[in-house]
Tab-separated table of C-alpha atoms and ligand atoms in Angstrom:
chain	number	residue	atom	x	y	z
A	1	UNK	CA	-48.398	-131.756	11.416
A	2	UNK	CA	-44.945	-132.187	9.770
A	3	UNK	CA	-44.259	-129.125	8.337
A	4	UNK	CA	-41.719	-127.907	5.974
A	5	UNK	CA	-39.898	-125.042	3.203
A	6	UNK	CA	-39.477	-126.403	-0.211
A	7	UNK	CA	-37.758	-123.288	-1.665
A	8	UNK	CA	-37.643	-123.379	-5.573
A	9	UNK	CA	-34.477	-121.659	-7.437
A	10	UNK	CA	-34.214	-119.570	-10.228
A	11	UNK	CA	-33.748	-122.296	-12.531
A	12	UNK	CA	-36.173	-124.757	-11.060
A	13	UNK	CA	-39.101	-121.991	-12.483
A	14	UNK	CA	-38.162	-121.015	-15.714
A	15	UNK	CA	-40.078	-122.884	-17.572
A	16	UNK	CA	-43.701	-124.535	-17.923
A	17	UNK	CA	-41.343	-127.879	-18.069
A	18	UNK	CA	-39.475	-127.157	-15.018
A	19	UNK	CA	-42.246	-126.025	-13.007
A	20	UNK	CA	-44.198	-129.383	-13.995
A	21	UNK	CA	-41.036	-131.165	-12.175
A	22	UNK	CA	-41.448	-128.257	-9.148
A	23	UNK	CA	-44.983	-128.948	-8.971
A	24	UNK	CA	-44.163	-132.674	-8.449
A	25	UNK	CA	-41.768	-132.225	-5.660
A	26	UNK	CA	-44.618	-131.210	-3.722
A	27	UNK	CA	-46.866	-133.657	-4.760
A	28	UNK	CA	-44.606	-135.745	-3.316
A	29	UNK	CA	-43.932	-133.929	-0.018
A	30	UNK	CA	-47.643	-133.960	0.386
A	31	UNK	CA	-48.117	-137.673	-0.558
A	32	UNK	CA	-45.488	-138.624	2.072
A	33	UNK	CA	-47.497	-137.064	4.498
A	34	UNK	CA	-45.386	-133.519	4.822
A	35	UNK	CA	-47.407	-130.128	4.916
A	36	UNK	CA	-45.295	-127.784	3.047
A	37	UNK	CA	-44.783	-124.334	2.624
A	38	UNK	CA	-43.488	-123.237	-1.019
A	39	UNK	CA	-40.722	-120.506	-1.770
A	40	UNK	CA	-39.978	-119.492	-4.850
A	41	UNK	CA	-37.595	-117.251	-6.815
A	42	UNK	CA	-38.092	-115.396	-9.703
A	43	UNK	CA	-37.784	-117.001	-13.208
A	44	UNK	CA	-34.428	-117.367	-14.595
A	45	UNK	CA	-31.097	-115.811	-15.289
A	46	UNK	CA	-30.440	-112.577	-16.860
A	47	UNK	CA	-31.505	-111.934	-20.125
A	48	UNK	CA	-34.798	-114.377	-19.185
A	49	UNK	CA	-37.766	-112.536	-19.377
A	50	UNK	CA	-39.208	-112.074	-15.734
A	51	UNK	CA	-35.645	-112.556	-14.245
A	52	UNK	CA	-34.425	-110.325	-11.470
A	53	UNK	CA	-31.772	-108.413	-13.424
A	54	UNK	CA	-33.898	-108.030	-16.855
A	55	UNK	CA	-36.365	-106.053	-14.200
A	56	UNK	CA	-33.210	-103.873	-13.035
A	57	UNK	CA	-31.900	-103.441	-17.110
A	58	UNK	CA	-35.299	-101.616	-17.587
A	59	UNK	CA	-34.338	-98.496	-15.305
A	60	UNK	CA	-30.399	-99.371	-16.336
A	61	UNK	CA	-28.664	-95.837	-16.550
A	62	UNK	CA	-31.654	-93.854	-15.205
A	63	UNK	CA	-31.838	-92.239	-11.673
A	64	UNK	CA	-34.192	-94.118	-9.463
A	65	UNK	CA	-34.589	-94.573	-5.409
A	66	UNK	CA	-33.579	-97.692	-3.856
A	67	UNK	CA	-36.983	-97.383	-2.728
A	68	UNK	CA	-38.580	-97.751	-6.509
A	69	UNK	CA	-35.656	-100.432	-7.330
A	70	UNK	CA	-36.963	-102.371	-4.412
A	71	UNK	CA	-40.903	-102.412	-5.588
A	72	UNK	CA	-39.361	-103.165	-9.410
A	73	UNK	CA	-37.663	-106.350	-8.244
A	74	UNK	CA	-40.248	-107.696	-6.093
A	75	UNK	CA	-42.043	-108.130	-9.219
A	76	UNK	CA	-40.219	-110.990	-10.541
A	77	UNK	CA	-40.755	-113.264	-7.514
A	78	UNK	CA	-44.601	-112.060	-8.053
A	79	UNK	CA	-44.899	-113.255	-11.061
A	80	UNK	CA	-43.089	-116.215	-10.697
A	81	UNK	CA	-45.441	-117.216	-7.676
A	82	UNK	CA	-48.166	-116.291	-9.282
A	83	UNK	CA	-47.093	-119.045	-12.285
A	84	UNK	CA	-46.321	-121.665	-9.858
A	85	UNK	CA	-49.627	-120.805	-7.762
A	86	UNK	CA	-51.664	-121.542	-11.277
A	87	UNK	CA	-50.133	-124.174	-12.113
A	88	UNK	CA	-50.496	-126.225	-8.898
A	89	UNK	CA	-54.238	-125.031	-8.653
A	90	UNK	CA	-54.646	-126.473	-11.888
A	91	UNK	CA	-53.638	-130.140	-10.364
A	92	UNK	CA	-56.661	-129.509	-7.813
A	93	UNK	CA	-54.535	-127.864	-5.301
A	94	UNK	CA	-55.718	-125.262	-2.625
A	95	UNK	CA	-52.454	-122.882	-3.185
A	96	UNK	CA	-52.959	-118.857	-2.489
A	97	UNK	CA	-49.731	-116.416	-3.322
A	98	UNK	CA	-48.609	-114.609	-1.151
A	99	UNK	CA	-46.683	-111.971	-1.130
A	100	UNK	CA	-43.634	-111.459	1.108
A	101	UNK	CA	-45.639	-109.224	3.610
A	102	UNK	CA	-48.519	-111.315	3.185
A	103	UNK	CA	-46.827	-114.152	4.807
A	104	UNK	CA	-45.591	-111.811	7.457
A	105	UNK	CA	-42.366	-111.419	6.785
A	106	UNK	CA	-41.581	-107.643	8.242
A	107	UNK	CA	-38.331	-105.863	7.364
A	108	UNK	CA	-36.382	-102.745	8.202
A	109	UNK	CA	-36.199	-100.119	5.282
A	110	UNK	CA	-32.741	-100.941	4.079
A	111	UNK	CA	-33.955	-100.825	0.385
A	112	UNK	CA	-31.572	-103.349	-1.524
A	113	UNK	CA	-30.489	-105.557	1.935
A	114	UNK	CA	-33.243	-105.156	4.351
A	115	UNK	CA	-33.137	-106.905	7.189
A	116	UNK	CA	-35.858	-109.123	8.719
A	117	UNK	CA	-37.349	-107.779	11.933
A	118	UNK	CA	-39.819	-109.701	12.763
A	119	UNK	CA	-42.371	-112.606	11.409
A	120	UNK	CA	-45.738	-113.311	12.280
A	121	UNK	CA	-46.732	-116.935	10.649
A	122	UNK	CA	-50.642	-116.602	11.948
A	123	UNK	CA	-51.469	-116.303	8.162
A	124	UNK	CA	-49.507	-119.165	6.953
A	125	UNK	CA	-50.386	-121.550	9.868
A	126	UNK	CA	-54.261	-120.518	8.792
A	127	UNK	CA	-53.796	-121.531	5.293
A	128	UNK	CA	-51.877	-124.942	6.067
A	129	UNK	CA	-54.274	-125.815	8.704
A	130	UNK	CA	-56.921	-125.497	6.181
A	131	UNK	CA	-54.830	-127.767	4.133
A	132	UNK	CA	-53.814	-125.405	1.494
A	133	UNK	CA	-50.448	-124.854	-0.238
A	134	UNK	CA	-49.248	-121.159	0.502
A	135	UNK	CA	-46.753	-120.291	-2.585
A	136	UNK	CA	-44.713	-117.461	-1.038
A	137	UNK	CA	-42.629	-114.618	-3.136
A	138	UNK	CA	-38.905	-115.582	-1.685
A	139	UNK	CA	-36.411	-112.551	-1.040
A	140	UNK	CA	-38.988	-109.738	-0.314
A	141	UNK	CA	-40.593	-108.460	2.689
A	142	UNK	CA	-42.733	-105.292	3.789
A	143	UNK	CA	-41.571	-102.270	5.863
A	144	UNK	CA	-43.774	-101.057	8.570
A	145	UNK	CA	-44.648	-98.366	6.283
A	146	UNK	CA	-46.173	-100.844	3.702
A	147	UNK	CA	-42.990	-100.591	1.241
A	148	UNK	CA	-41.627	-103.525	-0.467
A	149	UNK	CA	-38.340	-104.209	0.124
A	150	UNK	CA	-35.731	-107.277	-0.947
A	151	UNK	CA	-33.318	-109.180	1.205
A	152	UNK	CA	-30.248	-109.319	-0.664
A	153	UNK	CA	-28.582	-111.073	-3.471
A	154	UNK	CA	-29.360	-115.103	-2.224
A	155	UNK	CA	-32.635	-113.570	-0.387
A	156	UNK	CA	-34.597	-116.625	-1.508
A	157	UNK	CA	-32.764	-118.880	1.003
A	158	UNK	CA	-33.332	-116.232	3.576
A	159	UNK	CA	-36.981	-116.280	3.184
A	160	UNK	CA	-37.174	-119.977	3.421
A	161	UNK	CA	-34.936	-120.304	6.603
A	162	UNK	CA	-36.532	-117.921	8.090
A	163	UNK	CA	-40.233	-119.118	7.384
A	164	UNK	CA	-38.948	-122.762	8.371
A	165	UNK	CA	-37.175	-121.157	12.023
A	166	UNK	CA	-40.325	-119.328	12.474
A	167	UNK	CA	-42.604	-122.288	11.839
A	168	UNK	CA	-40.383	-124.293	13.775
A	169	UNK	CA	-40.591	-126.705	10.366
A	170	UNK	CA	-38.897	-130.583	10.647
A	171	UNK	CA	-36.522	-129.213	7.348
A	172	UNK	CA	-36.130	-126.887	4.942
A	173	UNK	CA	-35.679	-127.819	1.514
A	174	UNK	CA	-33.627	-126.076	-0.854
A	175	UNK	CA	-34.061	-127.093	-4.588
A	176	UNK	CA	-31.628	-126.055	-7.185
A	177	UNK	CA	-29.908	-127.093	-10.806
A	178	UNK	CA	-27.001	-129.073	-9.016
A	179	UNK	CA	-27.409	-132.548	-6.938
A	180	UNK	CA	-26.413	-130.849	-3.928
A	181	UNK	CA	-23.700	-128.866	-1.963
A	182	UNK	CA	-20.455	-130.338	-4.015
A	183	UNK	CA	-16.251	-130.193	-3.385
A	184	UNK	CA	-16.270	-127.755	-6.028
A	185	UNK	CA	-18.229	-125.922	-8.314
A	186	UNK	CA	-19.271	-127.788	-10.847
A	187	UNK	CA	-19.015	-125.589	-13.865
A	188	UNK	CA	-15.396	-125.158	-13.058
A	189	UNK	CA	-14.488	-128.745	-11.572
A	190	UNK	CA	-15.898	-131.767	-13.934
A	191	UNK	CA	-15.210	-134.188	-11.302
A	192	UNK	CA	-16.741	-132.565	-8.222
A	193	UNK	CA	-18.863	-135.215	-5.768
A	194	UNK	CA	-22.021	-134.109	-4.134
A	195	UNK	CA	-21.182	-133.878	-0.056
A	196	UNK	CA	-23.907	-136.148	1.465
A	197	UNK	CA	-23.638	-134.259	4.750
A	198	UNK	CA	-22.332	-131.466	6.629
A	199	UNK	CA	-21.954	-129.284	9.385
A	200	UNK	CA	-23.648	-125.419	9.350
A	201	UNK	CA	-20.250	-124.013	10.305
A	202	UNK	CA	-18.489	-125.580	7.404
A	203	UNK	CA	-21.102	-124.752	4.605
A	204	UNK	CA	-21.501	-121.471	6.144
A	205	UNK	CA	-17.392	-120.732	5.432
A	206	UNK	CA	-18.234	-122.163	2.171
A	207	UNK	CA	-21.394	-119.837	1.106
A	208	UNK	CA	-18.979	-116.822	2.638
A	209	UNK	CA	-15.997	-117.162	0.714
A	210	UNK	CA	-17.694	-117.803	-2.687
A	211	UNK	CA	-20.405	-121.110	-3.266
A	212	UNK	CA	-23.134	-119.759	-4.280
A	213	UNK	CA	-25.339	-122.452	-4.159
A	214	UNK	CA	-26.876	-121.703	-0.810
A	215	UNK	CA	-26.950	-118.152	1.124
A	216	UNK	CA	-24.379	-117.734	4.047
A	217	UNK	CA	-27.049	-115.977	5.937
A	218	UNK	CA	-29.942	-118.792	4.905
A	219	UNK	CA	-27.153	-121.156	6.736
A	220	UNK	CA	-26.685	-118.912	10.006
A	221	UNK	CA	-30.965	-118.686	10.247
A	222	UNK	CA	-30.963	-122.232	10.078
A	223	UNK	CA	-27.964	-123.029	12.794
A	224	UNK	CA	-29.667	-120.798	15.267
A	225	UNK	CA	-32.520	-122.744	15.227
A	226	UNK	CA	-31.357	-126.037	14.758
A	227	UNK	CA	-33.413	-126.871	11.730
A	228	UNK	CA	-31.921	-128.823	9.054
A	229	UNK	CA	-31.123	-127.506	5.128
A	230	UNK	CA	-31.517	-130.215	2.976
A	231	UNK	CA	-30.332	-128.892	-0.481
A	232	UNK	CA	-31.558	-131.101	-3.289
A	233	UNK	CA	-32.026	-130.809	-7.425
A	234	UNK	CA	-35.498	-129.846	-8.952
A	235	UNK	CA	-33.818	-132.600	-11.881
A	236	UNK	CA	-33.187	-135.578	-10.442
A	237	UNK	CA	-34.094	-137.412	-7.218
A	238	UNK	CA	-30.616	-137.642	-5.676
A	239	UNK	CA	-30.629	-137.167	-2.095
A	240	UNK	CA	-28.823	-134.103	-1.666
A	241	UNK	CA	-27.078	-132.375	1.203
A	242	UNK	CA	-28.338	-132.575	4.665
A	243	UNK	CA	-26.921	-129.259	6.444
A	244	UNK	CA	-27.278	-129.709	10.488
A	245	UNK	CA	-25.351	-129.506	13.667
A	246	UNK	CA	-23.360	-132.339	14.572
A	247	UNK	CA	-25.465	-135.775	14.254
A	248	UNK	CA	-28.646	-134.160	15.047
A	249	UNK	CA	-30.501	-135.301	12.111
A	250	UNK	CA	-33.235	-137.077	12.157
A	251	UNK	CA	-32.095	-140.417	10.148
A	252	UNK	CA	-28.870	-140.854	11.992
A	253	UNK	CA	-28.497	-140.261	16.102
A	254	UNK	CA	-25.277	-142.163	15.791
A	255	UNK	CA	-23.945	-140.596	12.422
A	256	UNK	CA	-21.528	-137.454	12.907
A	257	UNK	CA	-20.816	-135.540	10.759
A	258	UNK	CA	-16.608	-135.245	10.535
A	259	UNK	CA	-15.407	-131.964	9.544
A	260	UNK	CA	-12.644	-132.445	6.583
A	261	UNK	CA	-8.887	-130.715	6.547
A	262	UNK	CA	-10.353	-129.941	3.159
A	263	UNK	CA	-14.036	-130.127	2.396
A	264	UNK	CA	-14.114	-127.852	-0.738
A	265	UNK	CA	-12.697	-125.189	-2.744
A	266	UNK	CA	-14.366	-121.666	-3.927
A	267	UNK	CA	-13.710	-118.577	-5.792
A	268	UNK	CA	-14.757	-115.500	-5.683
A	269	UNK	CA	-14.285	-113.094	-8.755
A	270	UNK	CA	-14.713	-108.799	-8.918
A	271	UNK	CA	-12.131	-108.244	-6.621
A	272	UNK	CA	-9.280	-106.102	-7.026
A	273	UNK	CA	-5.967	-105.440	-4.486
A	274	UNK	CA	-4.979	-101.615	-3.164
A	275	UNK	CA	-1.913	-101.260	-2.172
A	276	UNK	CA	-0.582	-98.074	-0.009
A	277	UNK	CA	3.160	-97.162	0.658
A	278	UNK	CA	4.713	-94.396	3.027
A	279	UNK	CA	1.908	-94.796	5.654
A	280	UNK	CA	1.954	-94.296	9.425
A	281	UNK	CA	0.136	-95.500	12.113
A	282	UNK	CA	-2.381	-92.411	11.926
A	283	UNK	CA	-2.715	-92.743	8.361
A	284	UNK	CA	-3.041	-96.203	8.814
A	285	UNK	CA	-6.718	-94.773	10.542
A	286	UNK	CA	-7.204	-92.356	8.294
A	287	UNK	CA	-7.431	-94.913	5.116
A	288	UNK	CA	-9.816	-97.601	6.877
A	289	UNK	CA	-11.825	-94.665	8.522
A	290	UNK	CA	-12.750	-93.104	5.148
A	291	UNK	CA	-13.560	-96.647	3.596
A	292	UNK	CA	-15.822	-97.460	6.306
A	293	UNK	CA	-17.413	-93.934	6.106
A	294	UNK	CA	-18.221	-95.037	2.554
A	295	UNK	CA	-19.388	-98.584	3.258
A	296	UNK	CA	-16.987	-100.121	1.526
A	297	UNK	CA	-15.403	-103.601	3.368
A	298	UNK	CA	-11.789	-104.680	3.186
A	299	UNK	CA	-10.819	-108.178	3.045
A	300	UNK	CA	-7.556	-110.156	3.004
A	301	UNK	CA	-5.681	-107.252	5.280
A	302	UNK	CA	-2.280	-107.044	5.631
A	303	UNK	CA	-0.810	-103.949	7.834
A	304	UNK	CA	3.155	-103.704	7.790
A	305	UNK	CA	4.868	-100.307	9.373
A	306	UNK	CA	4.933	-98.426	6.338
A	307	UNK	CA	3.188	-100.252	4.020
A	308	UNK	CA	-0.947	-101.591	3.807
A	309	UNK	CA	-1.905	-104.383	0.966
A	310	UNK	CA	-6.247	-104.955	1.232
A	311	UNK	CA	-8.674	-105.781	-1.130
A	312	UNK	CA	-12.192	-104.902	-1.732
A	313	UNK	CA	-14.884	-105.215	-4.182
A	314	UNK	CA	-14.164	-104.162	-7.820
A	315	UNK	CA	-17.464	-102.282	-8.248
A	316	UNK	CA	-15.894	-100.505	-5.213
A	317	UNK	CA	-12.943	-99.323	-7.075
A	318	UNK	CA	-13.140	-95.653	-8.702
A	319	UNK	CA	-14.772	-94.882	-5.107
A	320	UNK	CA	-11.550	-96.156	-3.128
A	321	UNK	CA	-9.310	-94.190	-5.365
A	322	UNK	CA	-11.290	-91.120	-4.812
A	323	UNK	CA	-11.474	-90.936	-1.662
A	324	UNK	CA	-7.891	-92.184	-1.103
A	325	UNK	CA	-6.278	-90.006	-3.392
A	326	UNK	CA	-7.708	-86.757	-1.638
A	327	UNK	CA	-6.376	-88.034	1.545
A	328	UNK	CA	-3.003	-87.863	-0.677
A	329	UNK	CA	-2.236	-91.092	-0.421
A	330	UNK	CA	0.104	-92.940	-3.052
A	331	UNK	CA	-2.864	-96.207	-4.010
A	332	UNK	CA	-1.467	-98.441	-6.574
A	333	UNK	CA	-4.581	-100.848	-7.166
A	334	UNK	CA	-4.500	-104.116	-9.126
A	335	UNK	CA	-7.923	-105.153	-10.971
A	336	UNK	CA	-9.076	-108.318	-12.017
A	337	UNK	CA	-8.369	-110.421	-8.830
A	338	UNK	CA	-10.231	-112.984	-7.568
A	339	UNK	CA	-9.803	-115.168	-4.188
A	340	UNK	CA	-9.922	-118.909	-4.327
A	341	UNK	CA	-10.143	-120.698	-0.843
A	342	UNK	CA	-9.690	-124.250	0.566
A	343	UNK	CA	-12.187	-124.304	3.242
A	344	UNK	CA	-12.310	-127.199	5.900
A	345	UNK	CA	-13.955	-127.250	9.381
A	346	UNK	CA	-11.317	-130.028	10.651
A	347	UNK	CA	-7.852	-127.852	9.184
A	348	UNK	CA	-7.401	-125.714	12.069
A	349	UNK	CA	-3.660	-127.509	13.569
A	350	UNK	CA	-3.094	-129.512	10.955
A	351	UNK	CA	0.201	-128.921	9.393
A	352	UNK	CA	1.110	-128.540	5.599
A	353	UNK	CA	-2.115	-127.390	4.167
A	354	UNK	CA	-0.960	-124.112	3.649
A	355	UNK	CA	2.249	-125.936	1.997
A	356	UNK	CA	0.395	-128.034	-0.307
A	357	UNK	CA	-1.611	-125.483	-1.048
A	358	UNK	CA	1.547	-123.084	-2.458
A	359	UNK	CA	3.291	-126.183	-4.012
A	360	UNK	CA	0.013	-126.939	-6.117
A	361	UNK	CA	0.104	-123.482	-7.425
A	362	UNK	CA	3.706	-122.911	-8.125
A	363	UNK	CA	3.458	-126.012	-9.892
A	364	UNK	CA	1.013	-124.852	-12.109
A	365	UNK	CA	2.226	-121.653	-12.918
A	366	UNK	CA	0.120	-119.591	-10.630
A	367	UNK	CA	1.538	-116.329	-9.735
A	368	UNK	CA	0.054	-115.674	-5.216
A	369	UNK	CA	-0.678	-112.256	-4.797
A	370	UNK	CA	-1.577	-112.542	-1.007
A	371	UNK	CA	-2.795	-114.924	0.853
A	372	UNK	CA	-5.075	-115.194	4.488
A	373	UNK	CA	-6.086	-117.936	7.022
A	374	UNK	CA	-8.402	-118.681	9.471
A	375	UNK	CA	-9.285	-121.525	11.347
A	376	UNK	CA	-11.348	-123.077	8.951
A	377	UNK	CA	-10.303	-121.721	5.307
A	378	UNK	CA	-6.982	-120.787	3.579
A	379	UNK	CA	-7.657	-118.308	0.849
A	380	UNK	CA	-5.323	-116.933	-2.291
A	381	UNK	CA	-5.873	-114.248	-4.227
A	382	UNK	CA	-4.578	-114.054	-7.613
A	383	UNK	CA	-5.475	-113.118	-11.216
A	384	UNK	CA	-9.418	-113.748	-12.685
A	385	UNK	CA	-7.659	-115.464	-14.936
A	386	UNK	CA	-6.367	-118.318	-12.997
A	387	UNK	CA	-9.085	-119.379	-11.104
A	388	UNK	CA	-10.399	-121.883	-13.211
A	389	UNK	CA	-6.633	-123.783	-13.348
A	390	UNK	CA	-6.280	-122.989	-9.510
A	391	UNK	CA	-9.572	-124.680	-8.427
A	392	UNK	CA	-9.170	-127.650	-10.379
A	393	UNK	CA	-5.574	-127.916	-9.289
A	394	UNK	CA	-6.432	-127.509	-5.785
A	395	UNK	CA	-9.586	-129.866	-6.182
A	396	UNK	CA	-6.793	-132.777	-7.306
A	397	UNK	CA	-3.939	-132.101	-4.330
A	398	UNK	CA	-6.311	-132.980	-1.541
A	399	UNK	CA	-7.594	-135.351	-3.223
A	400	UNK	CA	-11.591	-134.150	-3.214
A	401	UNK	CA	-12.760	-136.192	-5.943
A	402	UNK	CA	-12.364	-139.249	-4.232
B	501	ADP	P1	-30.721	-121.091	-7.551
B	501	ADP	O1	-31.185	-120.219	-8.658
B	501	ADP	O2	-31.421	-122.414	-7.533
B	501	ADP	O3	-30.715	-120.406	-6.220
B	501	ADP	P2	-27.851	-120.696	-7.744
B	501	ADP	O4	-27.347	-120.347	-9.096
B	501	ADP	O5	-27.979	-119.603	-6.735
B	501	ADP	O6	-29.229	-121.500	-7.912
B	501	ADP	O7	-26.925	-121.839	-7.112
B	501	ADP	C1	-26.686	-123.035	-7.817
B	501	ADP	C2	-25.343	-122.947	-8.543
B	501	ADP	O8	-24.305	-122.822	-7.567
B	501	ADP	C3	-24.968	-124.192	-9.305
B	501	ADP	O9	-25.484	-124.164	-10.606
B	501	ADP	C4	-23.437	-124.188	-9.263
B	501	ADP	O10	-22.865	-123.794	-10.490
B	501	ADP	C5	-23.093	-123.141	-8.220
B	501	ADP	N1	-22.117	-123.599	-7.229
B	501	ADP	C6	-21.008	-122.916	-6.854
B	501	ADP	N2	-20.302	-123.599	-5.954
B	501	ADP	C7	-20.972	-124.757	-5.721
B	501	ADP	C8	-20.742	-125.882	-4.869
B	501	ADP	N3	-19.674	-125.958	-4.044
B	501	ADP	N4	-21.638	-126.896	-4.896
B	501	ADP	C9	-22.717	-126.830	-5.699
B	501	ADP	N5	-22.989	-125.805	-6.529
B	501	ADP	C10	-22.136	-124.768	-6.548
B	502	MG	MG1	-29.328	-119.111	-5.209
């Protein structure tokens, strides 16, 4: 049996038009000889009917558990399954919903981010052995308790790599609006090419510092079990993006993949800089102690004797000052930031990225606020505003396009 994930986006459902193009995708799959298992999202973008965040908008302003929030927006990938179920049933084929827990998929009770502990595909294997089509709600699971609970913004991608590691699947398919994991975003960067192929570590530094086309934890499921991500468009047949290790795909034994100096750039908005004078060593403590306490992560750190520069999330903001202000420190914070990154498996040694990288901003105008490196990504932050200039400027300089 060759079985695999064909995981459905947001977009992909929407509408009785889209879903007809869905619903041949796995026609397809089937006629080639593949035994699939089918993921889907919930219908949408805000504002859509049966979209995740119209759900949340209905108990918008109200007081409600995470617990209830969790069993609200499990509804949406419910209903969408539900659609997509009907709709391939009415071509003939055998294809039960199931919910997250009904295709084993168990979870801690971290309401809002659970994560999966443990999944037991004796359900699924039934069905496909019987030759049906199991339609499974993406980015849910069930507690041990029997409560619903969601994965996480991107939880979609987790359910399918996770179903395709547990079923040991040949691939997992990942079917979205865009032709594939590309240089740049295309809303931002007209001229963006689709990457044909590349390695988990590099699309996982991707996903992390801002594309959002696939989910950095979908990527890390995926890499620990060696099975390949093939990200594809519901709208055209375009090969898409194979994601694996180093030429372990199936097509290519001699093909590696090479990681890039630069492979992409991304942005990440809702971010705003704090910056804290007259500190000490111990106060140093104090100020990361009390953000940890409230869960809230710091990113692009810089630590100098007396002085600390961070960032953090913007919905994290009013908390930060808060807290920081009874510990009587002196916060200046700067809103509206966002971080755009170069990111490129092969950069680590390679001098003058970080040069070309400053020149192609000062040239356009672009005031740096801070700026951090790792082996595989150099990242800016600077105003929301400039993002948009930055990644297209960046996108030119090393030359992406092609
Ligand atoms: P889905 O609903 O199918 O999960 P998403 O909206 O989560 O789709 O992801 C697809 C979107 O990701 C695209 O429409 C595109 O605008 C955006 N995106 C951001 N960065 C990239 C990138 N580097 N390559 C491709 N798409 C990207
Ligand atoms: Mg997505």
């Amino acid at each position: 049996m060759r079985l695999i994930v064909q995981k459905f986006g947001g977009t992909s459902v929407t509408t009785g038009e889209n879903r007809k193009l869905v619903v041949g995708k796995i026609l397809a799959a089937l006629k080639e000889g593949f035994t699939p298992v089918v993921v889907v999202s919930a219908m949408g973008r805000k504002g859509d009917n049966y979209a995740t965040d119209t759900l949340l908008s209905l108990v918008e302003n109200m007081s409600v558990a995470k617990r209830e929030i969790d069993q609200l927006m499990c509804c949406g990938e419910m209903i969408s399954a539900v659609v997509l179920a009907a709709a391939l049933q009415t071509r003939g084929i055998d294809a039960p919903m199931l919910t997250g827990g009904q295709a084993g998929i168990y979870t801690d009770e971290n309401y809002g981010e659970a994560g999966i502990v443990n999944i037991d595909v004796a359900r699924l294997l039934t069905l496909v052995n019987n030759g049906a089509v199991p339609v499974v709600c993406g980015f849910q699971g069930v507690s041990i308790n029997g409560n619903l609970t969601t994965l996480g913004r991107g939880g979609s991608d987790t359910t399918a790599a996770a179903l395709g590691a547990a079923l040991n699947a040949e691939r997992v398919e990942i079917y979205t609006d865009v032709d594939g994991i590309m240089t740049a975003d295309p809303k931002i960067v007209g001229d963006a090419r689709v990457l044909d192929r590349i390695s988990y570590g590099e699309v996982c530094q991707l996903a992390y510092q801002g594309a959002k086309v696939i989910h950095p934890r979908a990527v890390e499921i995926a890499m620990h079990r060696n099975v390949p991500l093939v990200i594809k468009s519901t709208f055209s047949d375009a090969p898409g993006t194979v994601i694996s290790a180093f030429g372990m795909y199936e097509h290519d034994n001699n093909c590696e993949i090479i990681d890039q100096v630069a492979t992409g750039i991304t942005y990440l908005r809702g971010i705003c800089q704090l910056k804290i004078e007259n500190v000490d060593s111990n106060s140093t403590v104090d100020v990361f102690n009390v953000l940890a306490e409230r869960g809230i992560s710091v990113d692009l750190i810089n630590v100098y004797p007396e002085k600390l520069v961070f960032t953090i999330g913007e919905e994290h903001k009013e908390a930060a000052r808060t807290e920081l202000a009874a510990l009587g420190f002196d916060v200046r914070i700067m809103a509206d930031c966002a971080k755009v990154s170069v990111v490129g498996g092969g950069m680590r040694g390679v001098p003058g990225v970080m040069a070309t990288i400053i020149a192609t901003l000062v040239e356009h105008g672009i005031t740096i606020l801070q700026t951090v490196d790792s082996h595989t990504s150099i990242s800016v932050l600077l105003k929301v505003g400039d993002v948009e200039n930055a990644v297209q400027a960046l996108h030119d300089s090393f030359n992406l396009t092609k």
